[in-house]
CSV table of C-alpha atoms in Angstrom, one decimal:
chain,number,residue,atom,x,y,z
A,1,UNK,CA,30.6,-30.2,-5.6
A,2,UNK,CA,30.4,-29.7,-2.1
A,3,UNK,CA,26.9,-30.0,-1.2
A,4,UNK,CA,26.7,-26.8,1.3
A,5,UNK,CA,27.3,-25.2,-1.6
A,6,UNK,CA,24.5,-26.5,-3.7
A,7,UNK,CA,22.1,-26.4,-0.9
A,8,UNK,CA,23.4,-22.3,-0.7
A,9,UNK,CA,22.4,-22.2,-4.9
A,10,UNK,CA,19.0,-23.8,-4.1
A,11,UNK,CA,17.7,-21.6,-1.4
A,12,UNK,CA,19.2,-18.4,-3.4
A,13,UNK,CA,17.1,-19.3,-6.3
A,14,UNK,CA,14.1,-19.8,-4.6
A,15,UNK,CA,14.1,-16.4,-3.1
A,16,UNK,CA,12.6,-13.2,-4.7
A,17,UNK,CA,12.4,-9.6,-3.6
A,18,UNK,CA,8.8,-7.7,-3.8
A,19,UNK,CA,8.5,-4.0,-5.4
A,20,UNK,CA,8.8,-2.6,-1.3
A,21,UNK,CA,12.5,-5.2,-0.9
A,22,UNK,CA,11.2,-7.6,1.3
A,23,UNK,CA,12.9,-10.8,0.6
A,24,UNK,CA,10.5,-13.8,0.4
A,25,UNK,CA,11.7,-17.2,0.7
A,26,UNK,CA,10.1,-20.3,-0.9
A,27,UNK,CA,9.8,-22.9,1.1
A,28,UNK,CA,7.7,-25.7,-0.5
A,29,UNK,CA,6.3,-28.5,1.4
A,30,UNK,CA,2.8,-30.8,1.7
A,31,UNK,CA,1.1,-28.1,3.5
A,32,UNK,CA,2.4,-25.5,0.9
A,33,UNK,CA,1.0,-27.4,-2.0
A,34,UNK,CA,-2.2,-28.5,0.1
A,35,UNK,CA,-2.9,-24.6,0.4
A,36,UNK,CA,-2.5,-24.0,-3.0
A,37,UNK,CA,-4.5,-26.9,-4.1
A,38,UNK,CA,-7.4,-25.9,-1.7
A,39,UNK,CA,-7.1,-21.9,-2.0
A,40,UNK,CA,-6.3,-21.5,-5.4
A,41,UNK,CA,-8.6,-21.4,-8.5
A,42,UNK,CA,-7.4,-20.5,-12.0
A,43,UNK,CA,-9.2,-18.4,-14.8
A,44,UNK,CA,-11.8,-21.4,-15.4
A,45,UNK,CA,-12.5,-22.1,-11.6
A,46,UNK,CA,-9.7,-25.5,-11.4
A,47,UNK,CA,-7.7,-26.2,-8.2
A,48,UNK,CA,-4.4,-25.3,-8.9
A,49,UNK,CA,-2.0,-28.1,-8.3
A,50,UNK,CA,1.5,-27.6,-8.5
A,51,UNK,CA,2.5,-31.4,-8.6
A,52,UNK,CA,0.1,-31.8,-11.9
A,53,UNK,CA,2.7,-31.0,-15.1
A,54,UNK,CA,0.6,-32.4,-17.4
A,55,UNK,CA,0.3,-31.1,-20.6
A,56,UNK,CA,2.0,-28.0,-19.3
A,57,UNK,CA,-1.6,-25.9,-19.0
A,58,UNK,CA,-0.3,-25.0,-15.3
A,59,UNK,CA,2.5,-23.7,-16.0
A,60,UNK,CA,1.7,-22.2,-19.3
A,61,UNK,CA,-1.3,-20.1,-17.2
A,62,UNK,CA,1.4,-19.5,-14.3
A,63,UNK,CA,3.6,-18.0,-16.7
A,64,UNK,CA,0.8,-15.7,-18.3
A,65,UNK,CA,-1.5,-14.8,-15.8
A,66,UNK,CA,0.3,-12.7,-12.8
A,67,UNK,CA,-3.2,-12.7,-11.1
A,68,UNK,CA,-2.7,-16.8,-10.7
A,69,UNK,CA,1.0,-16.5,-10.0
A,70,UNK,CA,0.7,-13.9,-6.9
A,71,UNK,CA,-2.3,-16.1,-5.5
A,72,UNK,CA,-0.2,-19.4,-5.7
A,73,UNK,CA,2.7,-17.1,-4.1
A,74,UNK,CA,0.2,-15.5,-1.2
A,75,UNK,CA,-1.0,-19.6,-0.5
A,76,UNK,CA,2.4,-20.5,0.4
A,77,UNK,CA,3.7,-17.4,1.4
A,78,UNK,CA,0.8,-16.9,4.5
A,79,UNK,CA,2.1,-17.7,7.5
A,80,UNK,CA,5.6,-15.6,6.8
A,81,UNK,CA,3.4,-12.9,6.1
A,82,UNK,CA,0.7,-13.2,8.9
A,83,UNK,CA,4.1,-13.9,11.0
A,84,UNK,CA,5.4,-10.6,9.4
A,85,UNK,CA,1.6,-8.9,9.7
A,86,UNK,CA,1.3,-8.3,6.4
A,87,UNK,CA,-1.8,-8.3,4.8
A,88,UNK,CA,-3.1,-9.5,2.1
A,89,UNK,CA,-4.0,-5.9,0.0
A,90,UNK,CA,-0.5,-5.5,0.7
A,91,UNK,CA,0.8,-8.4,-0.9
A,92,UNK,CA,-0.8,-7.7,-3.5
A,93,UNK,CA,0.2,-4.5,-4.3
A,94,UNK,CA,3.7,-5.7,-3.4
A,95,UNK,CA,3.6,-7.6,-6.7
A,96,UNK,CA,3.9,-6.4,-10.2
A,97,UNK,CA,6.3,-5.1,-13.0
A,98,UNK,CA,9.4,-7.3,-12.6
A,99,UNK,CA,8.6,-8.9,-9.3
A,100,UNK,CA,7.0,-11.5,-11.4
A,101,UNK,CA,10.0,-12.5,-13.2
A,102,UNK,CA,11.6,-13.6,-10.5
A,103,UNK,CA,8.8,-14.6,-8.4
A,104,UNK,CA,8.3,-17.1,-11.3
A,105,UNK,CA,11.9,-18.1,-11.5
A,106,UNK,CA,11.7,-18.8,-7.6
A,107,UNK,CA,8.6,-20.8,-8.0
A,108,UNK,CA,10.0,-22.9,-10.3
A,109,UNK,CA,13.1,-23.4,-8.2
A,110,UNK,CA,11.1,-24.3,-5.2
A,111,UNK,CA,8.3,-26.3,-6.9
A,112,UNK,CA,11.4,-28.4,-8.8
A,113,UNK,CA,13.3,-29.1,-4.9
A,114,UNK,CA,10.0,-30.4,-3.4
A,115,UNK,CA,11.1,-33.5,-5.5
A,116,UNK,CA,14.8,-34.2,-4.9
A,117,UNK,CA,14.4,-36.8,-8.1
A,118,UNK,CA,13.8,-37.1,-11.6
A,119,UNK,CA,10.3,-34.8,-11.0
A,120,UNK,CA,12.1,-32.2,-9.5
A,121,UNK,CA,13.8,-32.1,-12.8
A,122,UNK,CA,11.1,-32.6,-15.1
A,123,UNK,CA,9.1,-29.4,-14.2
A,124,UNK,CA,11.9,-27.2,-13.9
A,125,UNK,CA,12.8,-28.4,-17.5
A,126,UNK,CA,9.2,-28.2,-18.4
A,127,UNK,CA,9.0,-24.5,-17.2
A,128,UNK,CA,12.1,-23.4,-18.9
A,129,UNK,CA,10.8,-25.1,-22.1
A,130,UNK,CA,7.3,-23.4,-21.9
A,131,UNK,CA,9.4,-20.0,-21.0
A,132,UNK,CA,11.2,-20.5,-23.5
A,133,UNK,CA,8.2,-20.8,-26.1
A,134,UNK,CA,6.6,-17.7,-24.7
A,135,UNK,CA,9.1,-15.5,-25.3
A,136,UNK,CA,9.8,-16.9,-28.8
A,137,UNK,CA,6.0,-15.8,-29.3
A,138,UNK,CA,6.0,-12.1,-28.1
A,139,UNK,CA,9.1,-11.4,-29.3
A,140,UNK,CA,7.7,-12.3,-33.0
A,141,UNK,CA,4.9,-10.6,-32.6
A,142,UNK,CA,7.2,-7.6,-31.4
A,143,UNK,CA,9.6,-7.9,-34.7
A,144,UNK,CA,5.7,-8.6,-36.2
A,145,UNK,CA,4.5,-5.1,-35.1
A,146,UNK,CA,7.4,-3.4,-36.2
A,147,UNK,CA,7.8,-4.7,-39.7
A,148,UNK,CA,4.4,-4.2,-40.5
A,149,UNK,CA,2.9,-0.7,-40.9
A,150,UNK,CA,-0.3,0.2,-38.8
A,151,UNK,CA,-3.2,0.8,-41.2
A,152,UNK,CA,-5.1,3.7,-42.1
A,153,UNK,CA,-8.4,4.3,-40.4
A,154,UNK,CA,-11.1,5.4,-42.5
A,155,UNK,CA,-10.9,9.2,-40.7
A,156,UNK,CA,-7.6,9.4,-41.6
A,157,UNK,CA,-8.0,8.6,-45.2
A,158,UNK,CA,-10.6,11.3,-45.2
A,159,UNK,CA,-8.1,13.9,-43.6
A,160,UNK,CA,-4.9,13.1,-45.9
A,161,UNK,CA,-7.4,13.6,-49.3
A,162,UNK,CA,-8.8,16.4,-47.6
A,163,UNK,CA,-12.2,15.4,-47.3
C-alpha cells in the first residue's frame, strides 16, 4: 500500500470532534506522554502513564472513567487549545455523550503510532481486547435487566392486597 495513504489512515484515526465540532488532532510525543505522566492522577491518586500496558488497569480505567479520559486528552491537548484560547471549563464541557467514543478510539490510535513497532501494536490490540470485554459485560447485564423482572417493594405489596 502506498504509504501516503496509510500515513492519511493514521492521522484520520487519531482525530476526534468535541460536542461544539472542533476537530482535535492527536499528536503523541515525549512531551505529550511526560504531561500526562506528571499532570494526571487516576481514581486512586497514580500517575497515569500511557506507555505502562500492564495488566491492562490503564486502559481498563481509561475506558470506564470519562473523568480520566478527558484529563489525559486536556494534558496532551494544552497547547492546541491555549494556542486556540480555549480554556480549560471549556474543554471540559466540550466532552461528553459520544465524544468519548471517539476520543477513546483516537487515543488509542495515537497512543499505538507513538511506537511504530511491535508496542504500537500491542496496546492497540490490548485496548480493542479490553473494549471488547466491556461491552460483552454491559451488554449482559442489559439482556440481564430485561429478562429478569424488577421486584416488588414492600409498599407496593401493601397497595396490590390493598392494605
Amino acid at each position: 500500500m502506498n504509504p501516503l495513504i496509510i500515513n492519511s489512515l493514521i492521522i484520520k484515526m487519531t482525530i476526534y470532534q468535541d460536542k461544539t465540532g472542533k476537530t482535535w488532532a492527536l499528536n503523541i510525543d515525549t512531551n505529550a506522554l511526560k504531561r500526562v505522566r506528571r499532570n494526571v492522577k487516576d481514581r486512586n491518586g497514580n500517575s497515569v502513564d500511557l506507555l505502562y500496558i500492564g495488566n491492562g488497569e490503564t486502559i481498563k480505567n481509561i475506558l470506564s472513567d470519562p473523568i480520566l479520559l478527558t484529563d489525559i486528552l486536556w494534558a496532551i491537548l494544552e497547547p492546541q487549545a491555549k494556542t486556540e484560547q480555549i480554556s480549560w471549563n471549556a474543554f471540559q464541557a466540550a466532552h461528553a455523550g459520544n465524544v468519548f467514543v471517539e476520543a477513546r478510539r483516537a487515543l488509542a490510535e495515537a497512543v499505538g503510532e507513538y511506537f511504530p513497532t511491535l508496542e504500537g501494536l500491542a496496546f492497540r490490540e490490548a485496548f480493542r481486547k479490553i473494549l471488547g470485554e466491556r461491552d460483552q459485560v454491559t451488554k449482559a447485564v442489559l439482556e440481564e435487566m430485561h429478562r429478569t423482572p424488577p421486584e416488588t417493594t414492600e409498599t407496593e405489596k401493601s397497595d396490590e392486597s390493598g392494605g
